[in-house]
Coordinates of C-alpha atoms in Angstrom, one line a residue:
X264 CA -169.5 -26.1 -15.0
X265 CA -171.8 -24.2 -12.7
X266 CA -174.5 -22.0 -14.0
X267 CA -173.0 -19.0 -12.3
X268 CA -169.6 -19.5 -14.0
X269 CA -171.3 -19.9 -17.4
X270 CA -173.1 -16.6 -16.8
X271 CA -169.8 -14.8 -16.0
X272 CA -168.1 -16.2 -19.1
X273 CA -171.0 -15.0 -21.3
X274 CA -171.0 -11.6 -19.7
X275 CA -167.2 -11.2 -20.2
X276 CA -167.5 -12.5 -23.8
X277 CA -170.2 -9.9 -24.5
X278 CA -168.0 -7.1 -23.0
X279 CA -165.0 -8.2 -25.1
X280 CA -167.2 -8.5 -28.2
X281 CA -168.7 -5.0 -27.9
X282 CA -165.4 -3.5 -27.0
X283 CA -163.8 -5.0 -30.1
X284 CA -166.7 -3.8 -32.1
X285 CA -166.4 -0.3 -30.7
X286 CA -162.7 -0.2 -31.5
X287 CA -163.3 -1.6 -35.0
X288 CA -166.1 1.0 -35.6
X289 CA -163.9 3.9 -34.4
X290 CA -160.9 2.7 -36.5
X291 CA -163.0 2.2 -39.7
X292 CA -164.6 5.7 -39.1
X293 CA -161.2 7.3 -38.7
X294 CA -159.9 5.4 -41.7
X295 CA -162.9 6.6 -43.8
X296 CA -162.3 10.2 -42.7
X297 CA -158.6 9.8 -43.5
X298 CA -159.3 8.3 -46.9
X299 CA -161.6 11.3 -47.6
X300 CA -158.8 13.6 -46.8
X301 CA -156.2 11.6 -48.7
X302 CA -158.3 11.8 -51.8
X303 CA -157.4 15.5 -52.0
X304 CA -159.5 18.6 -51.4
X305 CA -163.0 19.0 -52.7
X306 CA -162.6 21.5 -55.5
X307 CA -165.2 24.3 -55.7
X308 CA -165.5 27.0 -58.4
X309 CA -167.9 29.9 -57.6
X310 CA -168.5 33.5 -58.5
X311 CA -167.4 36.0 -55.9
X312 CA -169.8 36.4 -52.9
X313 CA -171.8 33.2 -53.6
X314 CA -170.4 31.1 -50.8
X315 CA -168.8 32.1 -47.6
X316 CA -165.6 30.5 -46.4
X317 CA -167.2 29.9 -43.0
X318 CA -169.9 27.7 -44.6
X319 CA -167.4 25.7 -46.6
X320 CA -165.0 25.2 -43.7
X321 CA -167.8 24.1 -41.3
X322 CA -168.9 21.5 -43.9
X323 CA -165.3 20.4 -44.4
X324 CA -164.6 20.1 -40.6
X325 CA -167.8 18.1 -40.0
X326 CA -166.8 15.6 -42.7
X327 CA -163.1 15.4 -42.1
X328 CA -162.1 16.7 -45.5
X329 CA -160.5 19.9 -47.0
X330 CA -162.1 22.2 -49.5
X331 CA -160.3 24.3 -52.1
X332 CA -162.3 27.2 -53.5
X333 CA -161.6 29.2 -56.6
X334 CA -163.6 32.3 -57.5
X335 CA -164.2 34.3 -60.6
X336 CA -165.4 37.9 -61.1
X337 CA -166.6 37.7 -64.8
X338 CA -167.7 35.1 -67.3
X339 CA -164.3 35.0 -69.1
X340 CA -162.5 34.1 -65.9
X341 CA -165.0 31.3 -65.3
X342 CA -164.5 29.8 -68.7
X343 CA -160.8 30.0 -68.5
X344 CA -160.7 28.2 -65.2
X345 CA -163.1 25.6 -66.5
X346 CA -160.9 25.0 -69.5
X347 CA -157.8 24.8 -67.4
X348 CA -159.5 22.2 -65.1
X349 CA -161.1 20.3 -68.1
X350 CA -164.1 19.5 -66.0
X351 CA -162.1 18.3 -63.0
X352 CA -164.0 20.4 -60.6
X353 CA -166.3 19.0 -58.0
X354 CA -168.9 21.7 -57.3
X355 CA -169.5 24.4 -59.9
X356 CA -171.5 27.6 -59.6
X357 CA -172.7 29.0 -62.9
X358 CA -175.5 30.6 -64.9
X359 CA -178.3 29.0 -66.9
X360 CA -177.2 31.1 -69.8
X361 CA -174.0 29.0 -70.0
X362 CA -175.3 25.6 -69.1
X363 CA -175.8 24.3 -72.6
X364 CA -172.3 25.3 -73.7
X365 CA -170.9 23.6 -70.6
X366 CA -172.7 20.4 -71.4
X367 CA -171.6 20.5 -75.0
X368 CA -168.0 21.0 -73.9
X369 CA -168.4 17.9 -71.6
X370 CA -167.5 19.9 -68.5
X371 CA -170.7 19.1 -66.6
X372 CA -171.8 15.7 -65.4
X373 CA -175.3 14.2 -65.8
X374 CA -176.6 13.3 -62.3
X375 CA -180.0 12.7 -60.5
X376 CA -180.2 16.1 -58.8
X377 CA -184.0 15.7 -58.2
X378 CA -183.2 12.9 -55.8
X379 CA -181.3 15.1 -53.4
X380 CA -183.1 15.4 -50.1
X381 CA -183.3 19.2 -50.1
X382 CA -184.4 19.4 -53.7
X383 CA -188.0 19.0 -52.4
X384 CA -187.8 22.5 -51.1
X385 CA -187.3 24.0 -54.6
X386 CA -190.5 25.3 -56.2
X387 CA -191.8 23.3 -59.2
X388 CA -191.5 26.6 -61.2
X389 CA -187.7 26.1 -61.3
X390 CA -187.4 22.5 -62.2
X391 CA -187.4 21.1 -65.8
X392 CA -186.9 24.5 -67.4
X393 CA -185.8 24.9 -71.1
X394 CA -182.0 25.2 -70.3
X395 CA -182.2 21.8 -68.5
X396 CA -185.5 20.0 -69.3
X397 CA -184.9 16.9 -67.3
X398 CA -183.1 18.7 -64.4
X399 CA -180.2 16.3 -64.9
X400 CA -177.3 18.7 -65.2
X401 CA -177.9 21.3 -62.5
X402 CA -179.9 22.3 -59.5
X403 CA -181.2 26.0 -59.1
X404 CA -180.3 28.2 -56.2
X405 CA -181.6 31.7 -57.3
X406 CA -183.3 33.6 -60.1
X407 CA -183.4 37.0 -61.8
X408 CA -186.0 38.3 -64.2
X409 CA -184.7 41.2 -66.4
X410 CA -187.2 44.0 -67.3
X411 CA -187.4 47.8 -67.2
X412 CA -187.8 49.9 -64.1
X413 CA -188.7 53.6 -63.8
X414 CA -191.5 56.2 -63.7
X415 CA -194.0 57.3 -66.2
X416 CA -196.1 55.4 -68.7
X417 CA -194.6 52.0 -69.5
X418 CA -194.5 51.2 -73.2
X419 CA -195.2 47.5 -72.6
X420 CA -195.9 46.9 -76.3
X421 CA -192.4 48.0 -77.3
X422 CA -189.8 45.4 -78.1
X423 CA -186.4 45.2 -76.5
X424 CA -184.8 46.6 -79.6
X425 CA -187.2 49.6 -79.7
X426 CA -186.7 50.4 -76.0
X427 CA -182.9 50.1 -76.3
X428 CA -182.8 52.4 -79.3
X429 CA -184.9 55.1 -77.6
X430 CA -181.7 56.6 -76.0
X431 CA -183.6 57.0 -72.7
X432 CA -182.3 53.8 -71.2
X433 CA -179.7 52.8 -68.7
X434 CA -178.5 49.2 -68.5
X435 CA -177.6 46.6 -65.9
X436 CA -173.9 46.1 -66.7
X437 CA -173.5 42.4 -66.4
X438 CA -171.4 41.0 -69.3
X439 CA -173.7 38.1 -70.2
X440 CA -176.7 40.4 -70.1
X441 CA -175.1 43.0 -72.4
X442 CA -173.9 40.2 -74.8
X443 CA -177.4 38.8 -75.0
X444 CA -179.0 42.2 -75.5
X445 CA -176.6 43.0 -78.4
X446 CA -178.0 40.0 -80.2
X447 CA -181.5 41.1 -79.4
X448 CA -180.6 44.4 -81.0
X449 CA -180.0 42.6 -84.3
X450 CA -176.2 42.7 -84.4
X451 CA -175.9 38.9 -84.4
X452 CA -173.0 39.5 -82.1
X453 CA -172.3 35.9 -81.0
X454 CA -171.7 34.6 -84.6
X455 CA -169.5 37.5 -85.5
X456 CA -167.4 37.4 -82.4
X457 CA -166.5 33.8 -83.3
X458 CA -166.0 34.3 -87.1
X459 CA -165.0 37.9 -87.6
X460 CA -161.8 39.9 -86.9
X461 CA -163.1 43.1 -88.5
X462 CA -162.7 46.5 -86.9
X463 CA -166.4 47.2 -87.7
X464 CA -167.5 44.7 -85.1
X465 CA -165.5 46.3 -82.4
X466 CA -166.9 49.7 -83.3
X467 CA -170.5 48.4 -83.3
X468 CA -170.1 47.0 -79.8
X469 CA -168.6 50.2 -78.5
X470 CA -171.3 52.3 -80.3
X471 CA -174.0 50.3 -78.7
X472 CA -172.6 50.5 -75.2
X473 CA -171.9 54.2 -75.5
X474 CA -175.4 54.9 -76.8
X475 CA -176.8 54.0 -73.5
X476 CA -177.3 56.7 -70.9
X477 CA -175.3 54.8 -68.4
X478 CA -174.4 51.2 -67.3
X479 CA -175.3 50.4 -63.8
X480 CA -172.7 48.1 -62.3
X481 CA -174.1 45.0 -60.5
X482 CA -173.9 45.4 -56.8
X483 CA -175.1 43.7 -53.7
X484 CA -175.9 47.0 -52.0
X485 CA -179.3 48.5 -51.9
X486 CA -180.4 50.5 -55.0
X487 CA -181.5 54.1 -54.8
X488 CA -184.4 54.6 -57.2
X489 CA -183.8 58.3 -57.5
X490 CA -180.1 57.8 -58.3
X491 CA -180.5 55.2 -61.0
X492 CA -183.3 57.0 -62.7
X493 CA -181.8 60.5 -62.6
X494 CA -180.3 60.2 -66.1
X495 CA -182.7 57.8 -67.8
X496 CA -186.4 57.3 -68.1
X497 CA -186.0 53.5 -67.8
X498 CA -183.3 51.2 -66.5
X499 CA -183.0 47.6 -67.4
X500 CA -182.6 45.7 -64.2
X501 CA -183.3 42.3 -62.5
X502 CA -186.6 42.4 -60.7
X503 CA -185.0 41.2 -57.5
X504 CA -182.9 44.4 -57.3
X505 CA -185.9 46.7 -57.2
X506 CA -188.7 44.5 -55.7
X507 CA -188.8 46.5 -52.5
X508 CA -189.4 49.7 -54.4
X509 CA -192.5 48.5 -56.0
X510 CA -196.1 48.3 -54.7
X511 CA -199.4 50.1 -54.7
X512 CA -198.2 53.5 -53.4
X513 CA -195.0 53.4 -55.4
X514 CA -194.5 55.8 -58.3
X515 CA -192.2 53.2 -60.0
X516 CA -193.1 50.4 -62.3
X517 CA -191.4 47.2 -63.5
X518 CA -192.5 45.9 -66.9
X519 CA -191.5 43.4 -69.6
X520 CA -191.2 44.2 -73.3
X521 CA -193.6 42.7 -75.8
X522 CA -191.1 40.0 -76.8
X523 CA -190.5 38.8 -73.3
X524 CA -188.2 39.2 -70.3
X525 CA -185.0 37.3 -69.9
X526 CA -184.8 34.9 -66.9
X527 CA -181.4 33.8 -65.6
X528 CA -181.1 31.1 -63.0
X529 CA -178.1 30.6 -60.8
X530 CA -177.1 26.9 -60.7
X531 CA -175.0 24.3 -58.9
X532 CA -173.5 21.5 -61.0
X533 CA -170.8 18.8 -60.8
X534 CA -167.8 18.7 -63.1
X535 CA -167.7 15.9 -65.7
X536 CA -164.4 14.6 -64.4
X537 CA -165.0 15.0 -60.7
X538 CA -163.5 12.2 -58.7
X539 CA -165.6 12.9 -55.6
X540 CA -169.2 12.9 -56.9
X541 CA -170.9 11.6 -53.8
X542 CA -169.2 14.2 -51.6
X543 CA -169.9 17.0 -54.2
X544 CA -173.6 16.0 -54.2
X545 CA -173.5 16.1 -50.4
X546 CA -172.2 19.6 -50.4
X547 CA -174.7 20.7 -53.0
X548 CA -177.5 19.2 -50.9
X549 CA -176.3 21.2 -47.9
X550 CA -176.1 24.4 -49.9
X551 CA -179.7 24.1 -51.1
X552 CA -181.0 23.6 -47.6
X553 CA -183.5 26.2 -46.4
X554 CA -180.9 27.9 -44.1
X555 CA -178.2 28.1 -46.7
X556 CA -180.6 29.3 -49.4
X557 CA -181.6 32.1 -47.1
X558 CA -178.0 33.0 -46.4
X559 CA -177.2 33.2 -50.1
X560 CA -180.3 35.4 -50.7
X561 CA -179.0 37.8 -48.0
X562 CA -175.6 38.0 -49.7
X563 CA -176.7 38.3 -53.3
X564 CA -180.2 39.9 -53.0
X565 CA -181.5 37.7 -55.8
X566 CA -184.8 35.9 -56.0
X567 CA -185.2 32.7 -54.0
X568 CA -186.3 29.3 -55.6
X569 CA -187.3 27.7 -52.3
X570 CA -191.0 27.4 -51.4
X571 CA -189.8 26.8 -47.8
X572 CA -188.9 30.5 -47.6
X573 CA -192.3 31.8 -48.8
X574 CA -193.5 32.5 -45.2
X575 CA -190.7 35.0 -44.4
X576 CA -191.6 38.7 -44.3
X577 CA -187.9 39.5 -44.7
X578 CA -188.1 38.4 -48.3
X579 CA -190.0 40.8 -50.6
X580 CA -193.0 39.2 -52.3
X581 CA -191.4 39.8 -55.7
X582 CA -188.3 38.0 -54.6
X583 CA -190.1 34.8 -53.6
X584 CA -190.3 31.7 -55.8
X585 CA -194.0 32.3 -56.6
X586 CA -193.3 35.8 -58.0
X587 CA -192.8 34.5 -61.5
X588 CA -196.4 33.5 -61.6
X589 CA -197.4 37.2 -61.6
X590 CA -196.2 37.5 -65.2
X591 CA -197.6 35.7 -68.3
X592 CA -195.7 32.5 -69.2
X593 CA -195.4 33.9 -72.7
X594 CA -193.3 36.7 -71.4
X595 CA -190.4 34.5 -70.3
X596 CA -187.2 33.7 -72.2
X597 CA -184.4 31.4 -71.1
X598 CA -181.6 32.4 -73.5
X599 CA -178.3 30.7 -74.1
X600 CA -175.0 32.5 -74.6
X601 CA -172.2 31.1 -76.7
X602 CA -169.1 30.5 -74.6
X603 CA -166.9 30.9 -77.7
X604 CA -168.0 34.5 -78.0
X605 CA -167.2 35.5 -74.5
X606 CA -163.4 36.0 -74.5
X607 CA -163.4 38.6 -77.3
X608 CA -166.5 40.3 -76.0
X609 CA -165.1 40.6 -72.5
X610 CA -162.1 42.4 -74.0
X611 CA -164.3 44.9 -76.0
X612 CA -166.6 45.3 -73.0
X613 CA -163.8 46.1 -70.6
X614 CA -162.1 48.5 -73.0
X615 CA -165.3 50.4 -73.7
X616 CA -166.2 50.8 -70.0
X617 CA -162.7 52.0 -69.1
X618 CA -162.8 54.9 -71.6

């Protein structure tokens, strides 16, 4: 056989080999995408306004899957949906106040979140915190520090209870926040909501809420300092909501009581019985990217946890990850709220606010 013929045979063999490989690669890729879709939709449970449909659908299209998102508007809705799913949710958006209860109920899976590629963008200040010491049940996405905002001389040595009983205070009306503050006020509300059916408890809750000058409903719109301080000397708010109103020339102050300020962290987690853990982690990694973290900040107005956003002038200094360092470490509290207490409290809270 001539050398020329041998060369032609080798060339054609190579062409056939690579063509077959290309067909095989294309077929296996399509099969992989098909199998992803056949496994059912990726199930996502988030609070309203956390995630946009456009972001989820772009992720789904790129990976050849479908995503089904459920939303909740209050803590009781979240707990009800978690209970109905029994942890069979892939990506969960929740609060650090509830994480311990979710772990104890075996609704949250233990996973190596710190190994996610985009986790390196998260400031060290928000990893290994008391609610999740090993960062093995959640990854942070935003933060809120609750203190008092207003004019005049701040009574920084006053405790939460003393300030709340001054009758000169308005309150940020988030259910978890109010529930925690009732306990701070000495009512031991969480224990009694689980164990007691007495009318006196209901009356105490309503009396406490009505004793406040007003309850400021959480909103993503800009806050008017004049409007929210018109009826009260101080209003209890998350720092991120008023950060742009503070500074050297500002007549307003933000301060923490002597017994510390409550820090709440918004979290992503994976359900205990998720059947699509690798894909859930892939979505979470995408959502904690610099671009997506910035988009969430714009939607929610909360503090960011990413050091990769520190250079942006569009984010107020007191909304950046390093802002927590401006307050003494002894002033921080990372509380937990009992999930068992929430259903009854939600009922009392709704009834009182509607009257």
